[in-house]
Amino acid sequence: MLLDHIRNFCIIAHIDHGKSTLADRLLEATHTLDEREMREQVLDTNELERERGITIKLHAVRMAYTAPGGREYVFNLIDTPGHVDFTYEVSRSLAACEGALLVVDASQGIQAQTLSNLFLALDADLEIIPVINKIDLPAAEPGRRQEELADLLGVELDSILLTSAKEGVGIEPILEAIVDRVPPPEGDPSAALRALIFDSFYDQYQGAIPSIRVVDGAVRPGMEITFGAVTDRYEVTEVGFMRLGRVPQPELLPGEVGYVAAAIKAVSHTRVGDTVLDADNRAEDLLAGYQEVHPMVFAGLYPTDTDDYEALRDALDKLKLNDASLHYVPETSVALGFGFRCGFLGLLHMEIVQERLDREFGVDLITTVPNVEYRVLLTDGSELAVESPASLPDQGRIESISEPVVKARILCPSEYIGNVQKLCHDRRGVFLGMRYLDPERVELDFELPLAEIVLDFYDRLKGGTRGYAALDYELLEYRVDDLVRLDVLVNGDPVDAFSIIIHREKSYDYGRDLVRRLKKLIPRQQFAVALQATIGTQVIARTNVKAFRKNVTGKCYGGDITRKRKLLEKQKEGKKRMKQVGSVEIPQEAFMAVLQLGDS
């Protein structure tokens, strides 16, 4: 395969601007799949992706295209997610490409993730082909969107393509633009093998299978490979490219995108961003790889049945192979037993991981309250990174606590400015400014503590703007604030799964709402159960779960009052004794209630 005949490109856009539908039309136009194999969002193979109607994982596929002059080309397309939580997937796709189709909805225009993904593509030095999609919609304004994109990219109006992926209009000009504008890949077939791992998946028969982009050299079955980060050798059993399933090939050459199977049983060896090398002729320079991804949200995942701990660990190992942004370390909880402290890129990412653990691996989970990472300065001058409230040192040892602050960019129709500003100020936001993109749409910039937006901020934002707002954020800095640890005591014993690090101003309302909700969910016992929210030794909210009461005086008709009092005192003594040895069982719904506190 000549390098001049290969084009590697990806599709980037905001959520729901039509990336996956456009990918479907490209597959149809190049006759990659026959009618029997085609369906809507054909590249979204995961059951969760199809249910939610969003792309979660990047998907690579090879297409063959014959240009009008009769010249044949090979297209390697990588479809990417649009949600802010999966930006890392986008950055990995870009490293395997030379060009990107930037898709914009003709009715909504440029949105927050459009800009974020565009900046990622420009940083990766990709050729941008702007495409305006959904021109068939009644509210579409293709002319106006063309002008917006031309201003943003500094290009001529006629270089911006108009299409309707749903109707299949304007697909041929896109294919021609890919041939004309996307540069062919570079590489030396005679050099030592260097291939970048941009994704991996696990096959129960063939082990870990990395998805690769070959930069130099060639990879063939029978040769031995190794990796930049490990020295183990593996014999290649199969190479090929992806087209829904795996299509074996005799070899993969420079510029080609595909997979390599080599019976790699150690899941950790196929690390995303590592370089695949020839074991007998190691290249001296490794490929640049990716920046290490930093989780933004942390939560504890515990199996409901403690016997499932090993199954949860194996499931996380396999999931990590397919999702390089997932981080986890073992931890224990007095209330929940053995589990893992997991790091996620956002709340949607956390939901997806929970769903996949449940569906693909059959593990029932309890999840603790999501937290962000705090930086704690101790009185002895040392600094500590704290991901879990349980690991926060005693108040006397703490000099200050810093929390992550993000710069949030919110795009919304101008009629909802008041709703957005109120929501952000309620979440301790600092207003930086706003600018009108056009008479109807405005961009607002805020500094917001990350802890305030990880739980239900996105849902509230969508609710307050009838679904029209778009949110994008990036980490700004760690900033010192008046933060405290709020604990919940059930019958005098702290339950670490309910603990949370929170701003002192908000702690009183949060504590009161939490004990009120727990009161409804914790079943009544034979004795009264005290529920207390505390900061250090100070109780800030308290309520009781009433005891079951048996009417022991019911059989006393009239007579002396001392008889009744004697029976009541006897019952009281029995309950007191029971309370000393009794422990309170907390149902799973109580742990789930903490996650829904924002809805109350």
Short mmCIF file of N, CA and C in Angstrom, two decimals, residues 406-412 416-433 443-449 452-453 457-458 460-461 464-465 469-472 506:
data_model
loop_
_atom_site.label_atom_id
_atom_site.label_comp_id
_atom_site.label_asym_id
_atom_site.label_seq_id
_atom_site.Cartn_x
_atom_site.Cartn_y
_atom_site.Cartn_z
N VAL A 406 -12.15 25.33 38.59
CA VAL A 406 -12.13 25.21 37.13
C VAL A 406 -12.63 26.50 36.49
N LYS A 407 -12.18 26.71 35.26
CA LYS A 407 -12.74 27.81 34.47
C LYS A 407 -13.82 27.19 33.58
N ALA A 408 -15.06 27.59 33.82
CA ALA A 408 -16.19 27.01 33.08
C ALA A 408 -16.66 27.97 32.00
N ARG A 409 -16.92 27.41 30.83
CA ARG A 409 -17.45 28.21 29.71
C ARG A 409 -18.84 27.67 29.41
N ILE A 410 -19.85 28.54 29.54
CA ILE A 410 -21.24 28.11 29.34
C ILE A 410 -21.83 28.89 28.17
N LEU A 411 -22.32 28.17 27.17
CA LEU A 411 -22.99 28.80 26.03
C LEU A 411 -24.48 28.54 26.16
N CYS A 412 -25.29 29.60 26.04
CA CYS A 412 -26.74 29.41 26.18
C CYS A 412 -27.47 30.54 25.44
N TYR A 416 -31.74 33.06 28.94
CA TYR A 416 -31.52 32.27 30.16
C TYR A 416 -30.32 32.75 30.98
N ILE A 417 -29.80 33.94 30.68
CA ILE A 417 -28.62 34.45 31.40
C ILE A 417 -28.88 34.47 32.92
N GLY A 418 -30.06 34.95 33.32
CA GLY A 418 -30.39 35.06 34.75
C GLY A 418 -30.36 33.71 35.44
N ASN A 419 -30.94 32.68 34.81
CA ASN A 419 -30.96 31.34 35.40
C ASN A 419 -29.56 30.79 35.58
N VAL A 420 -28.72 30.98 34.56
CA VAL A 420 -27.34 30.45 34.61
C VAL A 420 -26.55 31.17 35.70
N GLN A 421 -26.69 32.51 35.77
CA GLN A 421 -25.93 33.27 36.78
C GLN A 421 -26.37 32.88 38.20
N LYS A 422 -27.66 32.69 38.41
CA LYS A 422 -28.16 32.31 39.74
C LYS A 422 -27.59 30.94 40.14
N LEU A 423 -27.63 30.00 39.20
CA LEU A 423 -27.12 28.65 39.49
C LEU A 423 -25.63 28.70 39.84
N CYS A 424 -24.86 29.46 39.07
CA CYS A 424 -23.41 29.52 39.31
C CYS A 424 -23.08 30.23 40.62
N HIS A 425 -23.84 31.28 40.96
CA HIS A 425 -23.58 31.98 42.23
C HIS A 425 -23.97 31.11 43.42
N ASP A 426 -25.03 30.30 43.26
CA ASP A 426 -25.41 29.35 44.32
C ASP A 426 -24.31 28.32 44.54
N ARG A 427 -23.54 28.05 43.49
CA ARG A 427 -22.46 27.06 43.59
C ARG A 427 -21.10 27.72 43.83
N ARG A 428 -21.10 28.87 44.47
CA ARG A 428 -19.86 29.60 44.84
C ARG A 428 -19.05 30.01 43.61
N GLY A 429 -19.73 30.31 42.51
CA GLY A 429 -19.04 30.70 41.30
C GLY A 429 -18.62 32.17 41.31
N VAL A 430 -17.53 32.47 40.61
CA VAL A 430 -17.06 33.85 40.44
C VAL A 430 -17.24 34.22 38.97
N PHE A 431 -18.03 35.26 38.70
CA PHE A 431 -18.34 35.67 37.32
C PHE A 431 -17.13 36.38 36.72
N LEU A 432 -16.67 35.90 35.55
CA LEU A 432 -15.50 36.49 34.88
C LEU A 432 -15.90 37.43 33.75
N GLY A 433 -17.05 37.15 33.13
CA GLY A 433 -17.46 38.02 32.02
C GLY A 433 -18.33 37.25 31.05
N GLU A 443 -21.98 33.68 25.60
CA GLU A 443 -21.01 32.81 26.30
C GLU A 443 -20.69 33.45 27.64
N LEU A 444 -20.88 32.70 28.74
CA LEU A 444 -20.58 33.20 30.08
C LEU A 444 -19.39 32.43 30.64
N ASP A 445 -18.46 33.15 31.25
CA ASP A 445 -17.27 32.53 31.85
C ASP A 445 -17.35 32.67 33.36
N PHE A 446 -17.14 31.55 34.06
CA PHE A 446 -17.15 31.53 35.52
C PHE A 446 -15.95 30.76 36.05
N GLU A 447 -15.51 31.14 37.25
CA GLU A 447 -14.62 30.28 38.02
C GLU A 447 -15.49 29.54 39.02
N LEU A 448 -15.43 28.21 39.00
CA LEU A 448 -16.29 27.41 39.87
C LEU A 448 -15.46 26.34 40.58
N PRO A 449 -15.72 26.09 41.87
CA PRO A 449 -15.06 24.95 42.53
C PRO A 449 -15.54 23.65 41.87
N GLU A 452 -18.35 21.61 43.35
CA GLU A 452 -19.73 22.09 43.22
C GLU A 452 -20.39 21.67 41.91
N ILE A 453 -19.59 21.22 40.95
CA ILE A 453 -20.20 20.88 39.65
C ILE A 453 -20.19 19.38 39.37
N PHE A 457 -24.72 19.55 38.84
CA PHE A 457 -24.67 20.87 38.20
C PHE A 457 -25.15 20.81 36.75
N TYR A 458 -24.67 19.80 36.01
CA TYR A 458 -25.00 19.70 34.59
C TYR A 458 -26.50 19.52 34.39
N ARG A 460 -28.89 20.47 36.47
CA ARG A 460 -29.56 21.73 36.84
C ARG A 460 -29.42 22.76 35.71
N LEU A 461 -28.22 22.79 35.12
CA LEU A 461 -27.97 23.74 34.03
C LEU A 461 -28.89 23.45 32.84
N GLY A 464 -32.50 24.43 33.75
CA GLY A 464 -32.75 25.87 33.81
C GLY A 464 -32.70 26.57 32.46
N THR A 465 -32.25 25.84 31.42
CA THR A 465 -32.15 26.47 30.09
C THR A 465 -32.92 25.65 29.04
N ALA A 469 -28.31 24.86 27.06
CA ALA A 469 -26.97 25.28 27.49
C ALA A 469 -25.94 24.20 27.19
N ALA A 470 -24.71 24.64 26.92
CA ALA A 470 -23.58 23.72 26.73
C ALA A 470 -22.48 24.12 27.69
N LEU A 471 -21.87 23.13 28.31
CA LEU A 471 -20.86 23.39 29.34
C LEU A 471 -19.52 22.77 28.95
N ASP A 472 -18.47 23.53 29.17
CA ASP A 472 -17.11 23.00 28.99
C ASP A 472 -16.26 23.61 30.10
N LYS A 506 -21.99 25.67 53.59
CA LYS A 506 -23.00 24.76 53.06
C LYS A 506 -23.20 23.53 53.94
#
